[in-house]
Amino acid sequence: MKAAVYHGNHTISLDEVPEPTIKHPTDAIVDIEYAGVCGSDLWTYRDQGAAAPNRIGHEFVGTVREIGSEVRSVRPGDWVIVPFRYSDGTCSYCRKGLETSCVNGGFWGRETADAGQGEAACVPFADGTLVKALPDGSRPDKRLIPSLLTLSDVFTTGYHAAVSAHVSKGDVVTVVGDGAVGLCAIMAAKMLGASCVINAGSSHADRNALARSFGADQIITVRGDEAVDAAAKLTGGEGSDVVLECVGSAQSFDTALRMCTAGGTVGYVGLPHGVAIDAGLLFRGNITVAGGMSPAHHYIADTMPAVLSGEINPGMVYTKQYPLSDIALAYDDMDHRRTIKPLIRVR
């Protein structure tokens, strides 16, 4: 079978890899239909992640082909969402909704040989990992599939930023970041009742237009000190009740902290790279910092009804679609910001 394989700095190819097989009675094999390329995949692509060679990709959906003898929640033919980390569903962390901290869990292409940008994958702990989009396991309307795919990671990550920061009705929220997670955080903040959402970080007209379609009320097109000053003017000099940090760089994190009002909260989900927090700034402003890696599996039940009803359409974040055969082009386009987020059509 074919799958995307990372071979080192800026090198992705579609290779022939072994077919997945059931190794444990709790496994299931999923035939992958659609996958996404994530911003964190770019860190690997830029030689700042997994070792090479390695299968890559952690956002995928598809149909169950085969199940192990102990699997009870799904059956062959069920259409499923696969969260970006697999989890056993039974450990103490899973029971409290922190599946990303599962003691037996892992990340696609790291703790398991299989990954999401390929024709199929073996899913460990199928009962604790896989989520049916519809109760009977039937295939959802094709128009909903891109949005359902976002629940595997990107939308639930933006949602985690908003939930961790306790976004509530009437809040003024600033989202730092113009990528896919930032866009989803805008939509999540509106979903949770924010009265005004400001998006900071992009000078690109196409990204700003998409941010407005996701719910942004105001756009800041500068960065650093200028962005902090612009946010202050938009909030009457007080800063935002909540700031959602969706990049992970040292500059974006510092910007987020300085945009936050006294007593406010910064929700962060950007994968940190070189971030050092100014504890004095937190102390002086009584600013709370909350967030981390999103337990996507936990949030799917909360967010899927809004997708299925059409209330939200986070699938808009996929700005270009590629066949699996063009996986290298998809990475190159995303790396050079020719697309915000690629949707990969596997079959």
Short mmCIF file of N, CA, C and O in Angstrom, two decimals, residues 223-270:
data_model
loop_
_atom_site.label_atom_id
_atom_site.label_comp_id
_atom_site.label_asym_id
_atom_site.label_seq_id
_atom_site.Cartn_x
_atom_site.Cartn_y
_atom_site.Cartn_z
N ARG A 223 2.53 42.87 13.85
CA ARG A 223 2.97 41.93 14.88
C ARG A 223 3.78 42.64 15.95
O ARG A 223 4.12 43.80 15.82
N GLY A 224 4.12 41.89 17.01
CA GLY A 224 4.98 42.43 18.06
C GLY A 224 4.38 43.63 18.77
O GLY A 224 3.18 43.67 19.07
N ASP A 225 5.23 44.63 19.04
CA ASP A 225 4.80 45.82 19.77
C ASP A 225 3.64 46.53 19.08
O ASP A 225 2.72 47.02 19.75
N GLU A 226 3.70 46.59 17.75
CA GLU A 226 2.64 47.26 17.02
C GLU A 226 1.30 46.55 17.22
O GLU A 226 0.25 47.19 17.33
N ALA A 227 1.34 45.23 17.26
CA ALA A 227 0.10 44.47 17.46
C ALA A 227 -0.45 44.71 18.86
O ALA A 227 -1.67 44.83 19.05
N VAL A 228 0.43 44.77 19.85
CA VAL A 228 -0.01 45.03 21.23
C VAL A 228 -0.67 46.40 21.32
O VAL A 228 -1.73 46.56 21.93
N ASP A 229 -0.06 47.39 20.67
CA ASP A 229 -0.63 48.74 20.67
C ASP A 229 -1.98 48.77 19.96
O ASP A 229 -2.93 49.42 20.43
N ALA A 230 -2.07 48.07 18.84
CA ALA A 230 -3.33 48.03 18.08
C ALA A 230 -4.44 47.38 18.89
O ALA A 230 -5.59 47.85 18.91
N ALA A 231 -4.11 46.29 19.59
CA ALA A 231 -5.10 45.60 20.41
C ALA A 231 -5.57 46.49 21.56
O ALA A 231 -6.75 46.50 21.92
N ALA A 232 -4.65 47.25 22.14
CA ALA A 232 -5.01 48.16 23.23
C ALA A 232 -6.01 49.21 22.75
O ALA A 232 -6.99 49.52 23.43
N LYS A 233 -5.78 49.75 21.55
CA LYS A 233 -6.70 50.75 21.00
C LYS A 233 -8.08 50.16 20.76
O LYS A 233 -9.10 50.80 21.01
N LEU A 234 -8.12 48.92 20.28
CA LEU A 234 -9.41 48.28 19.98
C LEU A 234 -10.19 47.92 21.25
O LEU A 234 -11.40 47.70 21.19
N THR A 235 -9.49 47.84 22.37
CA THR A 235 -10.15 47.44 23.62
C THR A 235 -10.20 48.59 24.62
O THR A 235 -10.34 48.36 25.84
N GLY A 236 -10.11 49.81 24.15
CA GLY A 236 -10.20 50.96 25.04
C GLY A 236 -9.06 51.07 26.01
O GLY A 236 -9.21 51.65 27.09
N GLY A 237 -7.91 50.49 25.65
CA GLY A 237 -6.72 50.56 26.48
C GLY A 237 -6.62 49.50 27.55
O GLY A 237 -5.61 49.43 28.26
N GLU A 238 -7.63 48.67 27.69
CA GLU A 238 -7.64 47.69 28.79
C GLU A 238 -7.04 46.33 28.42
O GLU A 238 -6.62 45.58 29.30
N GLY A 239 -7.03 45.99 27.16
CA GLY A 239 -6.62 44.65 26.77
C GLY A 239 -7.79 43.70 26.70
O GLY A 239 -8.93 44.06 27.07
N SER A 240 -7.55 42.50 26.27
CA SER A 240 -8.62 41.51 26.07
C SER A 240 -8.86 40.68 27.32
O SER A 240 -7.93 40.37 28.06
N ASP A 241 -10.13 40.31 27.54
CA ASP A 241 -10.46 39.41 28.65
C ASP A 241 -9.74 38.08 28.50
O ASP A 241 -9.29 37.48 29.48
N VAL A 242 -9.67 37.63 27.25
CA VAL A 242 -9.05 36.35 26.94
C VAL A 242 -8.18 36.52 25.69
O VAL A 242 -8.59 37.18 24.74
N VAL A 243 -7.00 35.93 25.71
CA VAL A 243 -6.15 35.88 24.52
C VAL A 243 -5.84 34.41 24.24
O VAL A 243 -5.47 33.67 25.16
N LEU A 244 -6.01 34.00 23.00
CA LEU A 244 -5.74 32.61 22.60
C LEU A 244 -4.49 32.57 21.74
O LEU A 244 -4.44 33.16 20.67
N GLU A 245 -3.47 31.90 22.24
CA GLU A 245 -2.18 31.83 21.56
C GLU A 245 -2.13 30.55 20.74
O GLU A 245 -2.15 29.45 21.29
N CYS A 246 -2.04 30.71 19.42
CA CYS A 246 -2.20 29.56 18.51
C CYS A 246 -1.03 29.40 17.56
O CYS A 246 -1.20 28.86 16.45
N VAL A 247 0.15 29.83 17.97
CA VAL A 247 1.34 29.72 17.11
C VAL A 247 2.42 28.89 17.80
O VAL A 247 2.88 27.88 17.27
N GLY A 248 2.86 29.34 18.97
CA GLY A 248 3.88 28.61 19.71
C GLY A 248 5.26 29.21 19.65
O GLY A 248 6.20 28.67 20.23
N SER A 249 5.43 30.36 18.97
CA SER A 249 6.75 31.00 18.91
C SER A 249 6.95 31.90 20.11
O SER A 249 5.99 32.29 20.80
N ALA A 250 8.21 32.27 20.36
CA ALA A 250 8.50 33.15 21.47
C ALA A 250 7.80 34.49 21.30
O ALA A 250 7.24 35.04 22.27
N GLN A 251 7.81 35.04 20.08
CA GLN A 251 7.18 36.34 19.85
C GLN A 251 5.67 36.27 20.03
O GLN A 251 5.07 37.15 20.67
N SER A 252 5.04 35.23 19.49
CA SER A 252 3.58 35.15 19.59
C SER A 252 3.13 34.98 21.03
O SER A 252 2.12 35.56 21.45
N PHE A 253 3.89 34.21 21.82
CA PHE A 253 3.51 34.01 23.22
C PHE A 253 3.67 35.31 24.01
O PHE A 253 2.80 35.69 24.80
N ASP A 254 4.78 36.02 23.77
CA ASP A 254 4.98 37.29 24.45
C ASP A 254 3.90 38.29 24.06
O ASP A 254 3.38 39.02 24.92
N THR A 255 3.56 38.32 22.78
CA THR A 255 2.49 39.20 22.31
C THR A 255 1.18 38.89 23.00
O THR A 255 0.46 39.79 23.45
N ALA A 256 0.85 37.62 23.11
CA ALA A 256 -0.40 37.20 23.74
C ALA A 256 -0.46 37.65 25.19
O ALA A 256 -1.48 38.18 25.66
N LEU A 257 0.62 37.47 25.92
CA LEU A 257 0.64 37.86 27.33
C LEU A 257 0.43 39.37 27.49
O LEU A 257 -0.29 39.83 28.37
N ARG A 258 1.06 40.14 26.61
CA ARG A 258 0.97 41.60 26.74
C ARG A 258 -0.35 42.16 26.22
O ARG A 258 -0.70 43.30 26.53
N MET A 259 -1.11 41.36 25.48
CA MET A 259 -2.44 41.79 25.02
C MET A 259 -3.52 41.53 26.06
O MET A 259 -4.64 42.04 25.94
N CYS A 260 -3.21 40.75 27.07
CA CYS A 260 -4.22 40.30 28.03
C CYS A 260 -4.45 41.35 29.12
O CYS A 260 -3.50 41.95 29.64
N THR A 261 -5.70 41.59 29.46
CA THR A 261 -6.04 42.53 30.52
C THR A 261 -5.68 41.96 31.89
O THR A 261 -5.52 40.74 32.05
N ALA A 262 -5.55 42.83 32.88
CA ALA A 262 -5.31 42.38 34.25
C ALA A 262 -6.45 41.46 34.68
O ALA A 262 -7.62 41.77 34.49
N GLY A 263 -6.08 40.33 35.26
CA GLY A 263 -7.07 39.35 35.68
C GLY A 263 -7.59 38.47 34.57
O GLY A 263 -8.48 37.64 34.80
N GLY A 264 -7.03 38.64 33.38
CA GLY A 264 -7.48 37.85 32.23
C GLY A 264 -6.76 36.51 32.12
O GLY A 264 -5.96 36.13 32.98
N THR A 265 -7.06 35.81 31.03
CA THR A 265 -6.50 34.47 30.83
C THR A 265 -5.95 34.33 29.42
O THR A 265 -6.57 34.78 28.45
N VAL A 266 -4.79 33.70 29.32
CA VAL A 266 -4.22 33.31 28.03
C VAL A 266 -4.39 31.81 27.88
O VAL A 266 -3.89 31.04 28.71
N GLY A 267 -5.13 31.40 26.84
CA GLY A 267 -5.25 29.99 26.52
C GLY A 267 -4.26 29.66 25.41
O GLY A 267 -4.27 30.32 24.36
N TYR A 268 -3.38 28.69 25.63
CA TYR A 268 -2.35 28.42 24.62
C TYR A 268 -2.44 26.99 24.10
O TYR A 268 -2.65 26.05 24.86
N VAL A 269 -2.31 26.86 22.81
CA VAL A 269 -2.29 25.54 22.17
C VAL A 269 -1.23 25.45 21.08
O VAL A 269 -1.04 24.39 20.49
N GLY A 270 -0.53 26.56 20.81
CA GLY A 270 0.56 26.51 19.84
C GLY A 270 1.68 25.64 20.38
O GLY A 270 2.08 25.78 21.54
#
